[in-house]
Short mmCIF file of C-alpha atoms (C1' of nucleotides) in Angstrom, two decimals:
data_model
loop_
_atom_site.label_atom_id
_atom_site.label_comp_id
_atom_site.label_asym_id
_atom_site.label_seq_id
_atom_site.Cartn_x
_atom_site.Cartn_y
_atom_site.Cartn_z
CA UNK A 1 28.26 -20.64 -36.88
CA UNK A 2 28.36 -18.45 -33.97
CA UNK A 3 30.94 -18.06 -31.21
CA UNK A 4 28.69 -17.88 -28.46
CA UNK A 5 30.08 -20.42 -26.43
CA UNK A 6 33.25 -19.41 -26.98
CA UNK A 7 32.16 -16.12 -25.13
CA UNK A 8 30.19 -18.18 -22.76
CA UNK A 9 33.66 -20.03 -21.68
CA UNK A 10 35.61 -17.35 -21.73
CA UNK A 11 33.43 -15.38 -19.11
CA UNK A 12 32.61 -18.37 -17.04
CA UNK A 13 36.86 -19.14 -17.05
CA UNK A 14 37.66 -14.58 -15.86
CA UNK A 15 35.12 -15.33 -13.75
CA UNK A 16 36.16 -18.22 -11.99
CA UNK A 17 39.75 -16.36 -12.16
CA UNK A 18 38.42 -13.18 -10.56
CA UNK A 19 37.60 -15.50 -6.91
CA UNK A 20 35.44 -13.28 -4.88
CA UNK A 21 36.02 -10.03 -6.85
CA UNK A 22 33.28 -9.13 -9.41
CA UNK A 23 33.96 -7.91 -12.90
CA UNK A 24 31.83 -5.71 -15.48
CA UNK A 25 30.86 -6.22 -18.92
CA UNK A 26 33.09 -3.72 -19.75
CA UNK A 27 36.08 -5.87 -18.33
CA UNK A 28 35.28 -8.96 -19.58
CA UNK A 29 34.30 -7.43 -23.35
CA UNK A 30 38.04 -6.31 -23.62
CA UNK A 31 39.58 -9.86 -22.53
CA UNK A 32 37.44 -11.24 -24.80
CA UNK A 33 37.93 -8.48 -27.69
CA UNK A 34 33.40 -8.39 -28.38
CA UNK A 35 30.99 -5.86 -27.75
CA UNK A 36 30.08 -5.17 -24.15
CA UNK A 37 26.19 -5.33 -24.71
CA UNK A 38 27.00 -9.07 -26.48
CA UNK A 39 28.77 -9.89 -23.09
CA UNK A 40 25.89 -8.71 -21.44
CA UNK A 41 23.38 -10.98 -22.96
CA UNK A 42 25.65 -13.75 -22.75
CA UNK A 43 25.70 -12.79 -19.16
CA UNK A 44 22.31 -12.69 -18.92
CA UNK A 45 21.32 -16.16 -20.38
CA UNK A 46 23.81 -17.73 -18.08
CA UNK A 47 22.18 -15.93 -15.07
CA UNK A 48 19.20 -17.40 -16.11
CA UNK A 49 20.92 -20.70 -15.97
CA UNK A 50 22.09 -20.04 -12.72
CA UNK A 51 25.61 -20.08 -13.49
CA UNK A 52 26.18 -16.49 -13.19
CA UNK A 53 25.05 -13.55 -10.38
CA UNK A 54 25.15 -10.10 -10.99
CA UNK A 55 24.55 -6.85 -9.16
CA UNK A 56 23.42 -3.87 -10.24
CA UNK A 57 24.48 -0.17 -9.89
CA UNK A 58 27.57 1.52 -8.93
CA UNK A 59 29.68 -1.38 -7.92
CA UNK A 60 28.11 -3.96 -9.26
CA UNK A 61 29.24 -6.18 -11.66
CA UNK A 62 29.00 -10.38 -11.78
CA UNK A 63 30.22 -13.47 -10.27
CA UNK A 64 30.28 -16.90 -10.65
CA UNK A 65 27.21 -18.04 -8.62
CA UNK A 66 28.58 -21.18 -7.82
CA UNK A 67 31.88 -23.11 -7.86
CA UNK A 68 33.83 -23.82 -10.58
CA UNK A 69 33.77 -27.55 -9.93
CA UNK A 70 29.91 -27.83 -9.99
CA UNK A 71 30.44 -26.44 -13.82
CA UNK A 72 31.02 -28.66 -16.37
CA UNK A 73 31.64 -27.82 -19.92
CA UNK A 74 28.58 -29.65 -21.16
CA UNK A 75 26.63 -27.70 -18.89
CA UNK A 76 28.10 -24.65 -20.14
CA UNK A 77 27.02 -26.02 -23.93
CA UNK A 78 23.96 -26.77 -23.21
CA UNK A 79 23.42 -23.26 -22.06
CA UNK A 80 24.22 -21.65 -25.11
CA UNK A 81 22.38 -24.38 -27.17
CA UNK A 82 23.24 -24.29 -30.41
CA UNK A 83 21.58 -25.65 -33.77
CA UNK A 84 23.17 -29.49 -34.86
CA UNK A 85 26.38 -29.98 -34.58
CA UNK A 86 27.00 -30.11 -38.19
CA UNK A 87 24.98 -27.87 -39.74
CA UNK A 88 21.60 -27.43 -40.96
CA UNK A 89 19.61 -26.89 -43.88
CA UNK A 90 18.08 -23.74 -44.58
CA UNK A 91 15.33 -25.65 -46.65
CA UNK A 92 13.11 -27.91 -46.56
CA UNK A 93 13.89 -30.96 -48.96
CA UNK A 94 11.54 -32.19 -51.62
CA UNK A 95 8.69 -34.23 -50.05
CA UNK A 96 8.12 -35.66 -53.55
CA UNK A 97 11.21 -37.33 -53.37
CA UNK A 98 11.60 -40.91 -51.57
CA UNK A 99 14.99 -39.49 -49.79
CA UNK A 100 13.95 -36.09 -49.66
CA UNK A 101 10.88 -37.06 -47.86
CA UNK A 102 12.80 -39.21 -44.97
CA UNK A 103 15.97 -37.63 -44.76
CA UNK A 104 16.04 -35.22 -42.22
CA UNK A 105 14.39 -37.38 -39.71
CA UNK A 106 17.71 -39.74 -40.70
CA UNK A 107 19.92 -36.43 -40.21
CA UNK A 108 18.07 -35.79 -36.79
CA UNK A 109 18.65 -38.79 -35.41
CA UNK A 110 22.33 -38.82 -36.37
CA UNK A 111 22.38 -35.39 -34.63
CA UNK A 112 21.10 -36.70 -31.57
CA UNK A 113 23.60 -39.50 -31.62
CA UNK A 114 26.54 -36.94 -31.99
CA UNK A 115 24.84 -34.19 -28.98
CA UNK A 116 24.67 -37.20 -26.75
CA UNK A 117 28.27 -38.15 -27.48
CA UNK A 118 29.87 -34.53 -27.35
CA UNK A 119 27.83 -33.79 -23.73
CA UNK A 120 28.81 -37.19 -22.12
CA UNK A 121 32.87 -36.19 -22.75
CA UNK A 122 31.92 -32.64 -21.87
CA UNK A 123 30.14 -33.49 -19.08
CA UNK A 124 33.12 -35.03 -17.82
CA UNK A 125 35.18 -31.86 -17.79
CA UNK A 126 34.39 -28.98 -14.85
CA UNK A 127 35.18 -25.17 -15.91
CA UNK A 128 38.00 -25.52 -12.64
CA UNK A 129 39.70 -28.18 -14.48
CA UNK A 130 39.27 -26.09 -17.66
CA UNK A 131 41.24 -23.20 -15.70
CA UNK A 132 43.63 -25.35 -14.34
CA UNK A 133 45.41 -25.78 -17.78
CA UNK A 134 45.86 -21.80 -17.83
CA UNK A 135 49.61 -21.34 -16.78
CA UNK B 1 26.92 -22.69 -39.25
CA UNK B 2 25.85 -23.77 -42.79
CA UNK B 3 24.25 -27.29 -44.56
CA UNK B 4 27.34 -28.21 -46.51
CA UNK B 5 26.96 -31.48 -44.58
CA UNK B 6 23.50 -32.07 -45.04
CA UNK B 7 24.05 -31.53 -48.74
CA UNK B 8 26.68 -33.67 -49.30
CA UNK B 9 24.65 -36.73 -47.55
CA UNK B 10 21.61 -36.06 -49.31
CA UNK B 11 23.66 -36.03 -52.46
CA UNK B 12 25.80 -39.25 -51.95
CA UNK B 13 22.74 -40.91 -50.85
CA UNK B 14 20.67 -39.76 -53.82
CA UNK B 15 23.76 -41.19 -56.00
CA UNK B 16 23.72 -44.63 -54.20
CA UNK B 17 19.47 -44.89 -54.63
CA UNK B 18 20.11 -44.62 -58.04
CA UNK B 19 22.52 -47.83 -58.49
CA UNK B 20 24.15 -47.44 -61.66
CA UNK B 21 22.00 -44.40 -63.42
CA UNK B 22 23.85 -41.14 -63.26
CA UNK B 23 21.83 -38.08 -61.60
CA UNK B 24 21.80 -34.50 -62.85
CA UNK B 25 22.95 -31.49 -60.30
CA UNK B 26 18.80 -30.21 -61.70
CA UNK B 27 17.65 -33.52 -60.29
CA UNK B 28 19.59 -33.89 -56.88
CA UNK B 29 19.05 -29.79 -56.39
CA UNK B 30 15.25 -30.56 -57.24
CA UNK B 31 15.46 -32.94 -54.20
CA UNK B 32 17.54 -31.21 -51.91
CA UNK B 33 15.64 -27.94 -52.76
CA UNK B 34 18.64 -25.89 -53.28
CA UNK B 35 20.44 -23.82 -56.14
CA UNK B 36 22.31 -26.51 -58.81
CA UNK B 37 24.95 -24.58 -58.54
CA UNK B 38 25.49 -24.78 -55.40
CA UNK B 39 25.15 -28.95 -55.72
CA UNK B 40 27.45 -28.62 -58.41
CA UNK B 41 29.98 -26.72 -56.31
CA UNK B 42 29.83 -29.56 -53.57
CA UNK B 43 29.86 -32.23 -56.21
CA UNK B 44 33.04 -31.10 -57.74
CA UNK B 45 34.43 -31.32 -53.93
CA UNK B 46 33.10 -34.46 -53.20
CA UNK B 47 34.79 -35.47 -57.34
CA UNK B 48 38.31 -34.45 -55.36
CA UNK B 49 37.79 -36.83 -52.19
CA UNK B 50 37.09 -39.51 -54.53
CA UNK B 51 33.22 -40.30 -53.42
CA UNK B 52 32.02 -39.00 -57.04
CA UNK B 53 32.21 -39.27 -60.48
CA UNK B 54 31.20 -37.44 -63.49
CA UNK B 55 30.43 -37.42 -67.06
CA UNK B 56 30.24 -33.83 -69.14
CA UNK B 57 27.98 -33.16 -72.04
CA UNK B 58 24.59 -34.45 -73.36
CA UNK B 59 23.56 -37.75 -70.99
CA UNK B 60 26.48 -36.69 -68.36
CA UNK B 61 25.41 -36.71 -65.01
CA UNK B 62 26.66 -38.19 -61.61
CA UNK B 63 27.59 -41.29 -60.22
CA UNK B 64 29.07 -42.95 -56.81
CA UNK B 65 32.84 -43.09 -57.39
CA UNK B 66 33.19 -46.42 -55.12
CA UNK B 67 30.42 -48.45 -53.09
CA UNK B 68 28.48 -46.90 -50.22
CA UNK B 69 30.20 -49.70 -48.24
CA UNK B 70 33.05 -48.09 -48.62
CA UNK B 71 32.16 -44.43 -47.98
CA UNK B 72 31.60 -43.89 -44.17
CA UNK B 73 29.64 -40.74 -43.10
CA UNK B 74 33.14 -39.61 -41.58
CA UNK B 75 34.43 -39.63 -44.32
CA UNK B 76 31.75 -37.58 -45.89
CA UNK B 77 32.23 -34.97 -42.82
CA UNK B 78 36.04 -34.95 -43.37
CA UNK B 79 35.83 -34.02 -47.08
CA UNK B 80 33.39 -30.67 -45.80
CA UNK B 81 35.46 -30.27 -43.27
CA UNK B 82 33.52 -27.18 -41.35
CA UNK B 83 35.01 -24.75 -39.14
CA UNK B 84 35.18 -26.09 -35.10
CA UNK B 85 32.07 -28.44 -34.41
CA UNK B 86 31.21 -25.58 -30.98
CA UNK B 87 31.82 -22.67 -33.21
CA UNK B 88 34.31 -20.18 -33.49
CA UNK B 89 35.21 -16.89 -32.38
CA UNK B 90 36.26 -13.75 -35.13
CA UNK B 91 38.21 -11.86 -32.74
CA UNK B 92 41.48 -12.62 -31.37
CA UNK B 93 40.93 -12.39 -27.30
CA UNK B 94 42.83 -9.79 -25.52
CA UNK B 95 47.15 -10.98 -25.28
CA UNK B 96 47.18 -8.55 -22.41
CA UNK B 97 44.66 -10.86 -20.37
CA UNK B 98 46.39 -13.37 -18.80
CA UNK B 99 43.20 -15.84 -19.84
CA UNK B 100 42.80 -14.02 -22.99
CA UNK B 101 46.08 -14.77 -24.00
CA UNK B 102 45.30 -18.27 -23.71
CA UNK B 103 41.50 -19.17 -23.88
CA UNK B 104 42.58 -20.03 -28.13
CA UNK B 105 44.78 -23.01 -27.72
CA UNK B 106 42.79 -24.81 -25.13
CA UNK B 107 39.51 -24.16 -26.81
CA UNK B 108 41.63 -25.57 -29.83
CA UNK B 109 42.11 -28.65 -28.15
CA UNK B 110 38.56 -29.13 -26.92
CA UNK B 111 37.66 -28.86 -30.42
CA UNK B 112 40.33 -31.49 -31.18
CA UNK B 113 38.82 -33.52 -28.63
CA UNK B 114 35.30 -33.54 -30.12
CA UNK B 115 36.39 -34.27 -33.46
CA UNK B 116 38.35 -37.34 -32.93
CA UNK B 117 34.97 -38.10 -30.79
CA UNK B 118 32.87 -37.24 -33.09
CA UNK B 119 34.92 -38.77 -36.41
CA UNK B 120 35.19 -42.38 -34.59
CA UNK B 121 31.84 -42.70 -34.22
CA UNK B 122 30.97 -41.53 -37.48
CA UNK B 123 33.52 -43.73 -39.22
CA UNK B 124 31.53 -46.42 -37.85
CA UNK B 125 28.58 -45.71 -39.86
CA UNK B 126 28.58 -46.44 -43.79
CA UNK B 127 26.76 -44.77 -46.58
CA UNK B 128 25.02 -47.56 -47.08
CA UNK B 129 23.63 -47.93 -43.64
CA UNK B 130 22.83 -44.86 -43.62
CA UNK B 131 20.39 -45.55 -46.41
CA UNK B 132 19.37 -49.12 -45.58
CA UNK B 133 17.18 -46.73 -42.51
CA UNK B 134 15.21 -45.35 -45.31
CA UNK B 135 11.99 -47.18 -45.65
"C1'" DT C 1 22.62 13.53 -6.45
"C1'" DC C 2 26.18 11.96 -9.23
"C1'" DA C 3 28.85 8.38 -11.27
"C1'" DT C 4 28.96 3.76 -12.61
"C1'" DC C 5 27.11 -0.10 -13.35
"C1'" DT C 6 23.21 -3.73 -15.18
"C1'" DG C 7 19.46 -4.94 -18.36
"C1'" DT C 8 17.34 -4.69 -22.55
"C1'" DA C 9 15.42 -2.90 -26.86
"C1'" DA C 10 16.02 -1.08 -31.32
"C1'" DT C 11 18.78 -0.16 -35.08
"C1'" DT C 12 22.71 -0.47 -38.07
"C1'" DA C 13 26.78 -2.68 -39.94
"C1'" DT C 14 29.33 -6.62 -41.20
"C1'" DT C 15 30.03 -11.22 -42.50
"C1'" DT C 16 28.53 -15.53 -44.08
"C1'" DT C 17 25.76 -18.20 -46.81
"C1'" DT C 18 22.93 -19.03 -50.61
"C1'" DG C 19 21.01 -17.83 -55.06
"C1'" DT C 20 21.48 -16.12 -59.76
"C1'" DT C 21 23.37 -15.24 -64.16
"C1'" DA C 22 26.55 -16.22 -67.50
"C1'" DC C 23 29.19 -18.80 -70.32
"C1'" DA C 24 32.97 -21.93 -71.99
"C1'" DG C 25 33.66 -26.75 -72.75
"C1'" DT C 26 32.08 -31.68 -73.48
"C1'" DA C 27 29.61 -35.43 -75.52
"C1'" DC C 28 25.97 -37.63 -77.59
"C1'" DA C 29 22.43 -38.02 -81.11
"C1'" DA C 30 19.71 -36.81 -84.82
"C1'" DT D 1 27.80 -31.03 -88.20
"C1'" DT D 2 24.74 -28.96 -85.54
"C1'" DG D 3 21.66 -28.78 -81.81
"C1'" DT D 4 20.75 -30.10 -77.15
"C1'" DA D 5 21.68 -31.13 -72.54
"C1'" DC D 6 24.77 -31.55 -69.59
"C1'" DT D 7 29.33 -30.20 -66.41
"C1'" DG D 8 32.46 -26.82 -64.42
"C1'" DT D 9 33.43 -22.28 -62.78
"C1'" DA D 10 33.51 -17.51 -62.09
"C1'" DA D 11 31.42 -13.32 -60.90
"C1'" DC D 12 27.99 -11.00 -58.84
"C1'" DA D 13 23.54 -10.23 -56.15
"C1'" DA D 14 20.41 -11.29 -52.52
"C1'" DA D 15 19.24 -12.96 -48.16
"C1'" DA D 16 20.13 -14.45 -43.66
"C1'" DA D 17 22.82 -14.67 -39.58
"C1'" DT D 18 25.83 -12.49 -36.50
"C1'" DA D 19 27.90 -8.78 -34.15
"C1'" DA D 20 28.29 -3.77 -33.15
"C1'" DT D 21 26.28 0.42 -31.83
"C1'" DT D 22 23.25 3.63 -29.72
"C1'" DA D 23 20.11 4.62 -26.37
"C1'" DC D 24 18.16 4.72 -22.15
"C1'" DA D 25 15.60 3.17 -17.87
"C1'" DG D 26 16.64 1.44 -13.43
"C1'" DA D 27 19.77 0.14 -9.50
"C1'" DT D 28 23.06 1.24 -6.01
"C1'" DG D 29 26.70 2.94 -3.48
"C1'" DA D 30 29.88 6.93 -2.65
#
DNA sequence: TCATCTGTAATTATTTTTGTTACAGTACAA
DNA sequence: TTGTACTGTAACAAAAATAATTACAGATGA
């Protein structure tokens, strides 16, 4: 289990924070106490997913590249995208046995049950109402 | 993230196909395709919640502790009890950051959030329904 | 043209997870 | 009463996942 969204949040949330200012890796890698370079590719996935802008060169840096309210939190999972919510087997289970055979279809589908669940309460919360707890 | 979950279902369900014959940790690891230690390990947790019950020496083996009625999956996700469903962070953000000093306790509550999601709908599903889907 | 940043690849280190070996203790059965 | 087949754990090793580090090309403004 990974903490990328963790890192995702927490850059999305300085972000948001910063306004109209942008802020480096470097910044944001010692608010959130990571590697720069893991910041970085964070940064770079959520660029892809149009969450984030960035500039290069002297100067540059990144910003939120749109507002906080159009983010939600699911959106922000989804993102990241993650393997099943709880856990997953390294192997594949005996296809000899009756429940080995069928179970991780059963496991899938429960999976699917609990993603759907987690992103409809997620999807309810923006990033701006996320930052609006912060006192 | 690791398939503590996934082992645990597969092993309680394994218990409940076999009615009232006890299963070997060989047998259930020989299904799950994973080390009988390691079954043996999450056995003697799932003994301690009470979902399990065992018998040492020649013809010992495993059995369900109560009816798969009774067990929901829930339950069975309580008793593994993983670390936060999104993942977690290994360093402590930044106190000096005005967000990093407080990204912790509302990701906390997120988490709390999700599991209280997360465990209701799961304590809606027994054991035994879970198997009944087998074909 | 220099300094400071992004973007990314490649490698190494660390941590987590799983597998393995070992063995004491239990209980049944021949 | 002795052998066999289990459980129950501990201790250690191996493998996999995650994060850190190093390196450097390219961008851009001062």
């Amino acid at each position: 289990m990974n903490g990328r969204f963790q890192i995702a949040v927490h850059i999305l949330t300085l972000l948001h924070s910063a306004g109209d200012e942008s802020l480096s890796s470097e910044y944001m890698a010692g608010s959130i106490n990571v590697n720069p370079v893991l910041v970085r590719k964070e940064l770079s996935n959520l660029r892809k997913a149009g969450f984030v802008k960035s500039k290069e060169g002297n100067t540059g840096g990144y910003m939120l590249a749109k507002p906080a309210q159009q983010i939600s939190i699911a959106d922000i999972y989804k993102a990241v995208e993650q393997s099943p919510l709880l856990g997953k087997a390294r192997n594949v289970p005996n296809p000899a046995c009756p429940i080995g055979q069928q179970i991780d279809q059963h496991m899938y589908a429960l999976n699917t049950q609990l993603i759907h669940l987690v992103t409809d309460h997620l999807g309810q919360q923006t990033l701006k109402q996320f930052y609006n707890q912060f006192k």
